[in-house]
PDB file of C-alpha atoms in Angstrom:
ATOM      1  CA  UNK A   1      64.766 127.250 243.333  1.00 51.00           C
ATOM      2  CA  UNK A   2      68.150 128.739 244.284  1.00 54.00           C
ATOM      3  CA  UNK A   3      67.980 132.730 244.330  1.00 51.00           C
ATOM      4  CA  UNK A   4      70.500 132.912 241.183  1.00 52.00           C
ATOM      5  CA  UNK A   5      68.170 130.759 239.361  1.00 59.00           C
ATOM      6  CA  UNK A   6      65.160 132.908 240.157  1.00 52.00           C
ATOM      7  CA  UNK A   7      67.230 136.161 239.372  1.00 49.00           C
ATOM      8  CA  UNK A   8      68.017 134.643 236.074  1.00 58.00           C
ATOM      9  CA  UNK A   9      64.443 133.641 235.342  1.00 60.00           C
ATOM     10  CA  UNK A  10      63.223 137.128 236.210  1.00 57.00           C
ATOM     11  CA  UNK A  11      65.810 138.517 233.931  1.00 59.00           C
ATOM     12  CA  UNK A  12      64.440 136.411 231.233  1.00 66.00           C
ATOM     13  CA  UNK A  13      60.947 137.462 231.696  1.00 66.00           C
ATOM     14  CA  UNK A  14      61.957 141.208 231.813  1.00 69.00           C
ATOM     15  CA  UNK A  15      63.998 140.601 228.621  1.00 74.00           C
ATOM     16  CA  UNK A  16      60.936 139.209 226.962  1.00 77.00           C
ATOM     17  CA  UNK A  17      58.790 141.895 228.269  1.00 77.00           C
ATOM     18  CA  UNK A  18      61.261 144.181 226.899  1.00 79.00           C
ATOM     19  CA  UNK A  19      61.397 142.678 223.410  1.00 79.00           C
ATOM     20  CA  UNK A  20      57.183 142.738 223.366  1.00 79.00           C
ATOM     21  CA  UNK A  21      57.549 146.362 224.500  1.00 79.00           C
ATOM     22  CA  UNK A  22      55.372 145.834 227.202  1.00 78.00           C
ATOM     23  CA  UNK A  23      57.137 146.911 230.132  1.00 78.00           C
ATOM     24  CA  UNK A  24      55.414 150.345 230.168  1.00 82.00           C
ATOM     25  CA  UNK A  25      52.179 148.383 230.886  1.00 78.00           C
ATOM     26  CA  UNK A  26      53.204 146.293 233.681  1.00 77.00           C
ATOM     27  CA  UNK A  27      50.635 147.836 236.139  1.00 81.00           C
ATOM     28  CA  UNK A  28      47.747 147.952 233.930  1.00 83.00           C
ATOM     29  CA  UNK A  29      44.872 145.598 233.952  1.00 86.00           C
ATOM     30  CA  UNK A  30      44.891 143.222 230.919  1.00 81.00           C
ATOM     31  CA  UNK A  31      41.198 144.102 229.955  1.00 85.00           C
ATOM     32  CA  UNK A  32      42.213 147.802 229.708  1.00 88.00           C
ATOM     33  CA  UNK A  33      44.847 147.184 227.019  1.00 85.00           C
ATOM     34  CA  UNK A  34      44.332 146.584 223.226  1.00 85.00           C
ATOM     35  CA  UNK A  35      43.737 143.461 221.425  1.00 85.00           C
ATOM     36  CA  UNK A  36      47.327 143.742 219.961  1.00 83.00           C
ATOM     37  CA  UNK A  37      48.822 144.117 223.623  1.00 83.00           C
ATOM     38  CA  UNK A  38      46.538 141.728 225.242  1.00 85.00           C
ATOM     39  CA  UNK A  39      47.798 139.160 222.396  1.00 84.00           C
ATOM     40  CA  UNK A  40      51.339 140.102 223.438  1.00 83.00           C
ATOM     41  CA  UNK A  41      50.743 139.408 227.025  1.00 81.00           C
ATOM     42  CA  UNK A  42      49.178 135.974 226.124  1.00 83.00           C
ATOM     43  CA  UNK A  43      52.421 135.065 224.468  1.00 84.00           C
ATOM     44  CA  UNK A  44      54.724 136.168 227.632  1.00 83.00           C
ATOM     45  CA  UNK A  45      52.406 133.805 229.720  1.00 81.00           C
ATOM     46  CA  UNK A  46      52.617 131.189 227.339  1.00 84.00           C
ATOM     47  CA  UNK A  47      56.499 131.558 227.688  1.00 86.00           C
ATOM     48  CA  UNK A  48      56.608 131.981 231.271  1.00 81.00           C
ATOM     49  CA  UNK A  49      57.923 128.342 232.291  1.00 83.00           C
ATOM     50  CA  UNK A  50      60.053 127.911 229.151  1.00 86.00           C
ATOM     51  CA  UNK A  51      57.714 125.195 227.832  1.00 92.00           C
ATOM     52  CA  UNK A  52      58.725 122.352 225.523  1.00 95.00           C
ATOM     53  CA  UNK A  53      55.484 122.602 223.688  1.00 95.00           C
ATOM     54  CA  UNK A  54      53.862 126.119 222.850  1.00 92.00           C
ATOM     55  CA  UNK A  55      50.380 126.404 221.704  1.00 91.00           C
ATOM     56  CA  UNK A  56      49.397 129.410 220.049  1.00 90.00           C
ATOM     57  CA  UNK A  57      45.675 130.093 219.037  1.00 90.00           C
ATOM     58  CA  UNK A  58      45.322 132.981 216.330  1.00 89.00           C
ATOM     59  CA  UNK A  59      48.523 134.742 217.618  1.00 86.00           C
ATOM     60  CA  UNK A  60      48.679 137.403 215.353  1.00 85.00           C
ATOM     61  CA  UNK A  61      45.034 138.699 215.648  1.00 83.00           C
ATOM     62  CA  UNK A  62      44.940 142.294 216.447  1.00 79.00           C
ATOM     63  CA  UNK A  63      48.576 142.901 215.780  1.00 84.00           C
ATOM     64  CA  UNK A  64      49.878 145.284 213.391  1.00 86.00           C
ATOM     65  CA  UNK A  65      52.694 144.307 211.125  1.00 88.00           C
ATOM     66  CA  UNK A  66      55.666 145.389 213.296  1.00 86.00           C
ATOM     67  CA  UNK A  67      54.173 143.723 216.361  1.00 84.00           C
ATOM     68  CA  UNK A  68      53.147 140.619 213.982  1.00 86.00           C
ATOM     69  CA  UNK A  69      56.895 140.686 213.036  1.00 87.00           C
ATOM     70  CA  UNK A  70      58.047 140.864 216.434  1.00 85.00           C
ATOM     71  CA  UNK A  71      56.033 138.019 217.756  1.00 85.00           C
ATOM     72  CA  UNK A  72      57.277 136.019 214.744  1.00 87.00           C
ATOM     73  CA  UNK A  73      60.847 136.430 215.645  1.00 89.00           C
ATOM     74  CA  UNK A  74      60.041 135.373 219.309  1.00 88.00           C
ATOM     75  CA  UNK A  75      58.480 132.075 217.860  1.00 87.00           C
ATOM     76  CA  UNK A  76      61.213 131.556 215.639  1.00 89.00           C
ATOM     77  CA  UNK A  77      63.712 131.865 217.979  1.00 90.00           C
ATOM     78  CA  UNK A  78      61.878 129.357 220.394  1.00 91.00           C
ATOM     79  CA  UNK A  79      61.475 126.833 217.439  1.00 90.00           C
ATOM     80  CA  UNK A  80      65.391 127.288 216.928  1.00 93.00           C
ATOM     81  CA  UNK A  81      65.710 126.204 220.369  1.00 92.00           C
ATOM     82  CA  UNK A  82      63.909 122.919 219.805  1.00 94.00           C
ATOM     83  CA  UNK A  83      60.405 124.183 221.135  1.00 93.00           C
ATOM     84  CA  UNK A  84      57.445 122.355 219.358  1.00 93.00           C
ATOM     85  CA  UNK A  85      55.099 125.096 218.195  1.00 92.00           C
ATOM     86  CA  UNK A  86      51.609 124.285 217.450  1.00 92.00           C
ATOM     87  CA  UNK A  87      49.894 127.321 215.712  1.00 87.00           C
ATOM     88  CA  UNK A  88      46.400 127.244 215.293  1.00 91.00           C
ATOM     89  CA  UNK A  89      44.880 129.713 212.902  1.00 91.00           C
ATOM     90  CA  UNK A  90      42.473 130.654 210.061  1.00 89.00           C
ATOM     91  CA  UNK A  91      44.752 132.829 208.435  1.00 89.00           C
ATOM     92  CA  UNK A  92      46.414 130.630 205.632  1.00 91.00           C
ATOM     93  CA  UNK A  93      48.934 133.223 204.297  1.00 88.00           C
ATOM     94  CA  UNK A  94      50.195 133.467 207.790  1.00 86.00           C
ATOM     95  CA  UNK A  95      49.995 129.765 208.424  1.00 90.00           C
ATOM     96  CA  UNK A  96      51.758 129.359 204.752  1.00 90.00           C
ATOM     97  CA  UNK A  97      54.587 131.806 205.897  1.00 84.00           C
ATOM     98  CA  UNK A  98      54.956 130.592 209.223  1.00 83.00           C
ATOM     99  CA  UNK A  99      54.509 126.477 209.363  1.00 90.00           C
ATOM    100  CA  UNK A 100      56.302 123.529 207.950  1.00 91.00           C
ATOM    101  CA  UNK A 101      54.166 121.022 208.997  1.00 95.00           C
ATOM    102  CA  UNK A 102      50.147 121.666 208.818  1.00 95.00           C
ATOM    103  CA  UNK A 103      46.994 119.615 209.864  1.00 95.00           C
ATOM    104  CA  UNK A 104      43.722 120.655 208.497  1.00 95.00           C
ATOM    105  CA  UNK A 105      40.752 119.754 210.624  1.00 93.00           C
ATOM    106  CA  UNK A 106      36.851 119.985 209.889  1.00 93.00           C
ATOM    107  CA  UNK A 107      34.520 118.925 212.468  1.00 91.00           C
ATOM    108  CA  UNK A 108      37.030 117.072 214.568  1.00 91.00           C
ATOM    109  CA  UNK A 109      38.342 114.984 211.617  1.00 94.00           C
ATOM    110  CA  UNK A 110      41.810 115.357 210.000  1.00 95.00           C
ATOM    111  CA  UNK A 111      41.328 116.283 206.227  1.00 95.00           C
ATOM    112  CA  UNK A 112      45.064 116.717 205.433  1.00 95.00           C
ATOM    113  CA  UNK A 113      48.116 116.445 207.237  1.00 96.00           C
ATOM    114  CA  UNK A 114      52.106 116.564 206.196  1.00 96.00           C
ATOM    115  CA  UNK A 115      54.858 118.819 205.187  1.00 97.00           C
ATOM    116  CA  UNK A 116      53.706 121.966 203.404  1.00 96.00           C
ATOM    117  CA  UNK A 117      56.165 121.966 200.999  1.00 94.00           C
ATOM    118  CA  UNK A 118      55.694 118.193 200.206  1.00 96.00           C
ATOM    119  CA  UNK A 119      51.876 118.664 199.917  1.00 96.00           C
ATOM    120  CA  UNK A 120      52.165 121.607 197.610  1.00 93.00           C
ATOM    121  CA  UNK A 121      54.457 119.411 195.365  1.00 90.00           C
ATOM    122  CA  UNK A 122      52.100 116.827 195.216  1.00 93.00           C
ATOM    123  CA  UNK A 123      49.643 118.909 193.369  1.00 90.00           C
ATOM    124  CA  UNK A 124      49.779 119.155 189.492  1.00 87.00           C
ATOM    125  CA  UNK A 125      52.263 121.571 187.982  1.00 84.00           C
ATOM    126  CA  UNK A 126      50.098 122.307 184.971  1.00 85.00           C
ATOM    127  CA  UNK A 127      49.825 125.994 185.230  1.00 90.00           C
ATOM    128  CA  UNK A 128      52.374 128.600 184.989  1.00 92.00           C
ATOM    129  CA  UNK A 129      52.462 132.355 185.581  1.00 93.00           C
ATOM    130  CA  UNK A 130      53.987 134.495 182.982  1.00 94.00           C
ATOM    131  CA  UNK A 131      55.171 138.426 183.742  1.00 95.00           C
ATOM    132  CA  UNK A 132      55.588 140.456 180.758  1.00 93.00           C
ATOM    133  CA  UNK A 133      58.019 143.267 180.666  1.00 92.00           C
ATOM    134  CA  UNK A 134      54.984 145.565 181.249  1.00 92.00           C
ATOM    135  CA  UNK A 135      54.376 144.165 184.418  1.00 88.00           C
ATOM    136  CA  UNK A 136      50.947 142.167 183.197  1.00 93.00           C
ATOM    137  CA  UNK A 137      50.509 138.678 184.861  1.00 94.00           C
ATOM    138  CA  UNK A 138      48.954 135.893 182.689  1.00 92.00           C
ATOM    139  CA  UNK A 139      48.546 132.078 183.974  1.00 91.00           C
ATOM    140  CA  UNK A 140      48.843 129.933 180.714  1.00 92.00           C
ATOM    141  CA  UNK A 141      48.986 126.040 180.688  1.00 90.00           C
ATOM    142  CA  UNK A 142      52.269 124.516 180.975  1.00 88.00           C
ATOM    143  CA  UNK A 143      53.622 122.870 178.163  1.00 86.00           C
ATOM    144  CA  UNK A 144      53.778 118.949 178.422  1.00 82.00           C
ATOM    145  CA  UNK A 145      57.206 118.471 177.910  1.00 82.00           C
ATOM    146  CA  UNK A 146      57.665 120.878 180.851  1.00 78.00           C
ATOM    147  CA  UNK A 147      59.748 123.237 178.430  1.00 84.00           C
ATOM    148  CA  UNK A 148      59.171 126.883 179.980  1.00 86.00           C
ATOM    149  CA  UNK A 149      61.592 128.279 177.273  1.00 88.00           C
ATOM    150  CA  UNK A 150      58.942 127.327 174.657  1.00 90.00           C
ATOM    151  CA  UNK A 151      56.789 129.721 176.711  1.00 90.00           C
ATOM    152  CA  UNK A 152      59.104 132.749 176.340  1.00 89.00           C
ATOM    153  CA  UNK A 153      59.771 131.823 172.798  1.00 90.00           C
ATOM    154  CA  UNK A 154      55.798 132.258 171.951  1.00 90.00           C
ATOM    155  CA  UNK A 155      56.127 135.471 173.688  1.00 92.00           C
ATOM    156  CA  UNK A 156      58.596 136.765 171.783  1.00 92.00           C
ATOM    157  CA  UNK A 157      57.159 135.521 168.700  1.00 94.00           C
ATOM    158  CA  UNK A 158      54.012 137.702 169.144  1.00 93.00           C
ATOM    159  CA  UNK A 159      56.591 140.778 170.176  1.00 93.00           C
ATOM    160  CA  UNK A 160      55.984 140.677 174.088  1.00 93.00           C
ATOM    161  CA  UNK A 161      58.756 140.487 176.274  1.00 93.00           C
ATOM    162  CA  UNK A 162      58.997 138.431 179.385  1.00 93.00           C
ATOM    163  CA  UNK A 163      60.412 139.085 182.733  1.00 94.00           C
ATOM    164  CA  UNK A 164      59.816 135.870 184.438  1.00 93.00           C
ATOM    165  CA  UNK A 165      58.146 132.424 184.017  1.00 93.00           C
ATOM    166  CA  UNK A 166      57.111 130.344 187.003  1.00 91.00           C
ATOM    167  CA  UNK A 167      55.250 127.042 187.840  1.00 89.00           C
ATOM    168  CA  UNK A 168      52.135 128.113 189.698  1.00 90.00           C
ATOM    169  CA  UNK A 169      51.605 125.691 192.811  1.00 89.00           C
ATOM    170  CA  UNK A 170      48.414 126.442 194.656  1.00 90.00           C
ATOM    171  CA  UNK A 171      48.333 128.383 197.646  1.00 91.00           C
ATOM    172  CA  UNK A 172      47.700 126.779 201.254  1.00 93.00           C
ATOM    173  CA  UNK A 173      44.255 128.808 200.901  1.00 94.00           C
ATOM    174  CA  UNK A 174      43.420 127.018 197.690  1.00 91.00           C
ATOM    175  CA  UNK A 175      44.013 123.698 199.383  1.00 93.00           C
ATOM    176  CA  UNK A 176      42.449 124.495 202.544  1.00 93.00           C
ATOM    177  CA  UNK A 177      39.277 125.548 200.294  1.00 93.00           C
ATOM    178  CA  UNK A 178      39.562 122.292 198.312  1.00 91.00           C
ATOM    179  CA  UNK A 179      39.785 120.073 201.419  1.00 91.00           C
ATOM    180  CA  UNK A 180      36.929 121.705 203.536  1.00 91.00           C
ATOM    181  CA  UNK A 181      34.786 122.838 200.548  1.00 83.00           C
ATOM    182  CA  UNK A 182      32.316 125.610 201.052  1.00 64.00           C
ATOM    183  CA  UNK A 183      31.123 124.315 204.355  1.00 59.00           C
ATOM    184  CA  UNK A 184      34.077 125.604 206.468  1.00 52.00           C
ATOM    185  CA  UNK A 185      32.206 126.014 209.708  1.00 55.00           C
ATOM    186  CA  UNK A 186      34.034 124.259 212.366  1.00 50.00           C
ATOM    187  CA  UNK A 187      37.323 123.685 210.182  1.00 52.00           C
TER     188      UNK A 187
END
């Protein structure tokens, strides 16, 4: 590799370490670092050779919210550059926030796969979340005709103000539990 390319690669690596706030730990042994800093080092190693496919296993484990956001930004940057990111996690809220396509596997068998938005939209939309003007949240049955204004009218007739009404879609956690059931070992 020509010296210019080597130098550019070293600068890229240094930039990544600076972004991960790891330059102060360069001379430390990995096992002496906190779990969160070990996670950041693992990410830096995963990105070292600028791979087209990046596999991350429980990447947010041990990270505080600030470092988790930094990691997410780095992964988002790589995804925007056309990199395929495979994200393995049992933290459904993070998967839901982070991933467009999902695959739920139980004991080596694919239980569900596809675009997360499309999967969620495939579920019935028969529940509605009503938030009253006092901040109280209530789940109610959606009208068969889909007229959410009628729900607001019902509340108004009872003298209760409504701040918002929204159709409830299942969370990824609810979908995961439905697909893997109570026997979740190995999922």
